[in-house]
mmCIF file of C-alpha atoms in Angstrom:
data_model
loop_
_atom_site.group_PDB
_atom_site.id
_atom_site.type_symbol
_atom_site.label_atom_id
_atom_site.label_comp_id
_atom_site.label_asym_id
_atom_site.label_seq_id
_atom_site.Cartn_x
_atom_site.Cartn_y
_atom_site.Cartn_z
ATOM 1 C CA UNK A 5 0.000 0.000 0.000
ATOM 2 C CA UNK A 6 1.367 3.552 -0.860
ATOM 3 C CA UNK A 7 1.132 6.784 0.940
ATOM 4 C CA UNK A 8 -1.128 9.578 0.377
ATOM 5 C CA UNK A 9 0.012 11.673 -2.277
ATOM 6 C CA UNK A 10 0.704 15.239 0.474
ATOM 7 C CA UNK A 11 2.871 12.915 2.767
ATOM 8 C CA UNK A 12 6.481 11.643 2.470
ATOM 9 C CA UNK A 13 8.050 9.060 4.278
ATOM 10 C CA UNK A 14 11.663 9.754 4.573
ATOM 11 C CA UNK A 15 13.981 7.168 6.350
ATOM 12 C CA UNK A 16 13.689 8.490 9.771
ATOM 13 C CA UNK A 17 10.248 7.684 9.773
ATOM 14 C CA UNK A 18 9.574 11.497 10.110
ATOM 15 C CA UNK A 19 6.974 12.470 7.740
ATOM 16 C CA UNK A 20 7.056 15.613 5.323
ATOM 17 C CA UNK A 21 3.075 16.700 5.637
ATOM 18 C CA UNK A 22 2.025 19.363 2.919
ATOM 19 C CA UNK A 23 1.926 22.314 4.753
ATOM 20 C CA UNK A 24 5.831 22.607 5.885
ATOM 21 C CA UNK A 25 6.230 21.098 2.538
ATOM 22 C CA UNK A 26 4.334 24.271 1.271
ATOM 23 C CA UNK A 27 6.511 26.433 3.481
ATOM 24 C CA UNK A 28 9.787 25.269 2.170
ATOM 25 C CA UNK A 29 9.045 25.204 -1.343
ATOM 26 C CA UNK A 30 7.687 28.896 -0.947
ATOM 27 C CA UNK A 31 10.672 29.760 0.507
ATOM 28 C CA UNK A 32 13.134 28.436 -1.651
ATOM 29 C CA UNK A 33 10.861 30.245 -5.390
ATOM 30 C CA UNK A 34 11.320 33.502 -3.463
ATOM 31 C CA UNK A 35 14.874 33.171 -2.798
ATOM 32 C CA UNK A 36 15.222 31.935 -6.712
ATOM 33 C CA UNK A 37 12.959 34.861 -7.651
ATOM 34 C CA UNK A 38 14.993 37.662 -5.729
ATOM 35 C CA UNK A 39 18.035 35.653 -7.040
ATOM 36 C CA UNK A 40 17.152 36.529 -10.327
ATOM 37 C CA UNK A 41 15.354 40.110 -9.614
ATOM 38 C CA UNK A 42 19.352 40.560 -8.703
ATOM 39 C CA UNK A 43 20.730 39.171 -11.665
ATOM 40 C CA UNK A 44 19.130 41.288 -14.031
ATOM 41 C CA UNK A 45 19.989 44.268 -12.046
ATOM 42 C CA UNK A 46 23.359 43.429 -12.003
ATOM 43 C CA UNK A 47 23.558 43.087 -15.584
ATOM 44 C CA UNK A 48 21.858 46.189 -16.302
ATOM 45 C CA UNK A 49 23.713 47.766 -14.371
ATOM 46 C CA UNK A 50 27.326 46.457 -16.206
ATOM 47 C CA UNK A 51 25.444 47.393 -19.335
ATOM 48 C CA UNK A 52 25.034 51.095 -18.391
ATOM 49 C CA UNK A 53 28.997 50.753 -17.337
ATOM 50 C CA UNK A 54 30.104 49.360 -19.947
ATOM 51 C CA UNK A 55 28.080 52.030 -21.980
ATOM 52 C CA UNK A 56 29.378 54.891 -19.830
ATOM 53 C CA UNK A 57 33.101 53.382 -20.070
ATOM 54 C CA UNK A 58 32.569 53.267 -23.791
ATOM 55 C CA UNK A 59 31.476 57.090 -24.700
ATOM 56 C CA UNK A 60 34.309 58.108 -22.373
ATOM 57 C CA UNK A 61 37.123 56.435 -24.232
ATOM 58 C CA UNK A 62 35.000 57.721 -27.592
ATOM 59 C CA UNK A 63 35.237 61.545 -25.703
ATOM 60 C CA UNK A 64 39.215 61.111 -24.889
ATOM 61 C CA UNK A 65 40.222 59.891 -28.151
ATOM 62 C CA UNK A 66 38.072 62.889 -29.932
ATOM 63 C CA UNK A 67 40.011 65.751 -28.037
ATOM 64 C CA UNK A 68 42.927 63.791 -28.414
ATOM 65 C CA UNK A 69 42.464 63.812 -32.670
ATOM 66 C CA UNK A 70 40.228 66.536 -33.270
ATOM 67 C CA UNK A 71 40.113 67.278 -37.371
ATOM 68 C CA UNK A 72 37.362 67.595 -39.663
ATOM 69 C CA UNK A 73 35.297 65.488 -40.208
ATOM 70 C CA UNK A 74 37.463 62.921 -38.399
ATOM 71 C CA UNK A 75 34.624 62.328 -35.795
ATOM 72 C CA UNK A 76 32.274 61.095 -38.098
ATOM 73 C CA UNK A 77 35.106 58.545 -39.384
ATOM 74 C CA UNK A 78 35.563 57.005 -36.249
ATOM 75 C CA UNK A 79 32.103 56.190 -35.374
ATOM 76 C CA UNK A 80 31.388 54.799 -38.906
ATOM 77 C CA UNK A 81 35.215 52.650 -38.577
ATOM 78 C CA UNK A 82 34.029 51.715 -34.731
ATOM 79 C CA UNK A 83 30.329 50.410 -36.112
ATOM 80 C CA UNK A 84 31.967 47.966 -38.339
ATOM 81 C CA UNK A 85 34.715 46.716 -35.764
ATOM 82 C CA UNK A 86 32.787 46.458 -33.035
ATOM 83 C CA UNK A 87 29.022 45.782 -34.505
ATOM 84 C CA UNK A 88 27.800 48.141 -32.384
ATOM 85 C CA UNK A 89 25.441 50.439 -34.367
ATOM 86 C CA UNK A 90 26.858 53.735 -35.121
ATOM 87 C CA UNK A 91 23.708 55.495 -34.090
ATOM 88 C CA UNK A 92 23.841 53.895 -30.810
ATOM 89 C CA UNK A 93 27.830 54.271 -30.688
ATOM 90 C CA UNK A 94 26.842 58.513 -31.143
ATOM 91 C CA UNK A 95 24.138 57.667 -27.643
ATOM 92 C CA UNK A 96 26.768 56.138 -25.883
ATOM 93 C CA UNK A 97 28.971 58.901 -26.003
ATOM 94 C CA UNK A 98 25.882 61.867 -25.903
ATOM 95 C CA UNK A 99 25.520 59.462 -22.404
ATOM 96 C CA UNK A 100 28.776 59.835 -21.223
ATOM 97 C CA UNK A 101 28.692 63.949 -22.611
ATOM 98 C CA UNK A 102 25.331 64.504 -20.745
ATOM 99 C CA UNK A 103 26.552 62.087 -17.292
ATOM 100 C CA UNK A 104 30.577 63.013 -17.032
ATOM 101 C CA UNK A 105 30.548 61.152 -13.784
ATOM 102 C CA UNK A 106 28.943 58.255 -13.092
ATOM 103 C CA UNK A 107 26.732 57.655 -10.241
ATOM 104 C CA UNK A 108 27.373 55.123 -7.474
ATOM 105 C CA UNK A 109 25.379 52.430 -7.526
ATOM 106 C CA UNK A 110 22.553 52.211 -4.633
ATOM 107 C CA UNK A 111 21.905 50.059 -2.501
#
């Protein structure tokens, strides 16, 4: 004969009844859940870092080689060696332009 379906018998003869059953599986999707509410954060938040990093090294090199036209050069020659768009190469750097210093993360 087999157990009910909401209890476990484990070898200590202790049994696992649904509701602490209930308690520990709740517990352990919320911890998954925040684990991966965290996650995401933390990868948006190296993408806006990376972005930031980005238009700052764009900004440097700029005043360090300023010449016509030579602006428009370098974001076409960094869109093809990098495949980042050059449209979205130009926002990185407005980013950096508009945010010169970046602000610490909160917590």
């Amino acid at each position: 004969m087999s157990d009910p379906p909401f209890k476990i018998k484990v070898a200590s003869q202790m049994q696992i009844t649904s509701q602490n059953y209930k308690k520990l599986l709740s517990k352990i999707q919320e911890k998954i859940t925040k684990t991966q509410q965290n996650i995401v954060r933390n990868v948006n938040r190296e993408k806006v870092v990376m972005s930031w990093e980005i238009g700052k090294e764009i900004d440097a090199h700029l005043k360090e080689n300023e010449g016509s036209g030579y602006g428009e050069q370098l974001f076409e020659q960094l869109a093809g060696d990098t495949t980042i768009p050059k449209k979205t190469l130009y926002k990185i750097h407005a980013f950096y332009k508009a945010y010169p210093k970046l602000p610490d993360e909160k917590k």
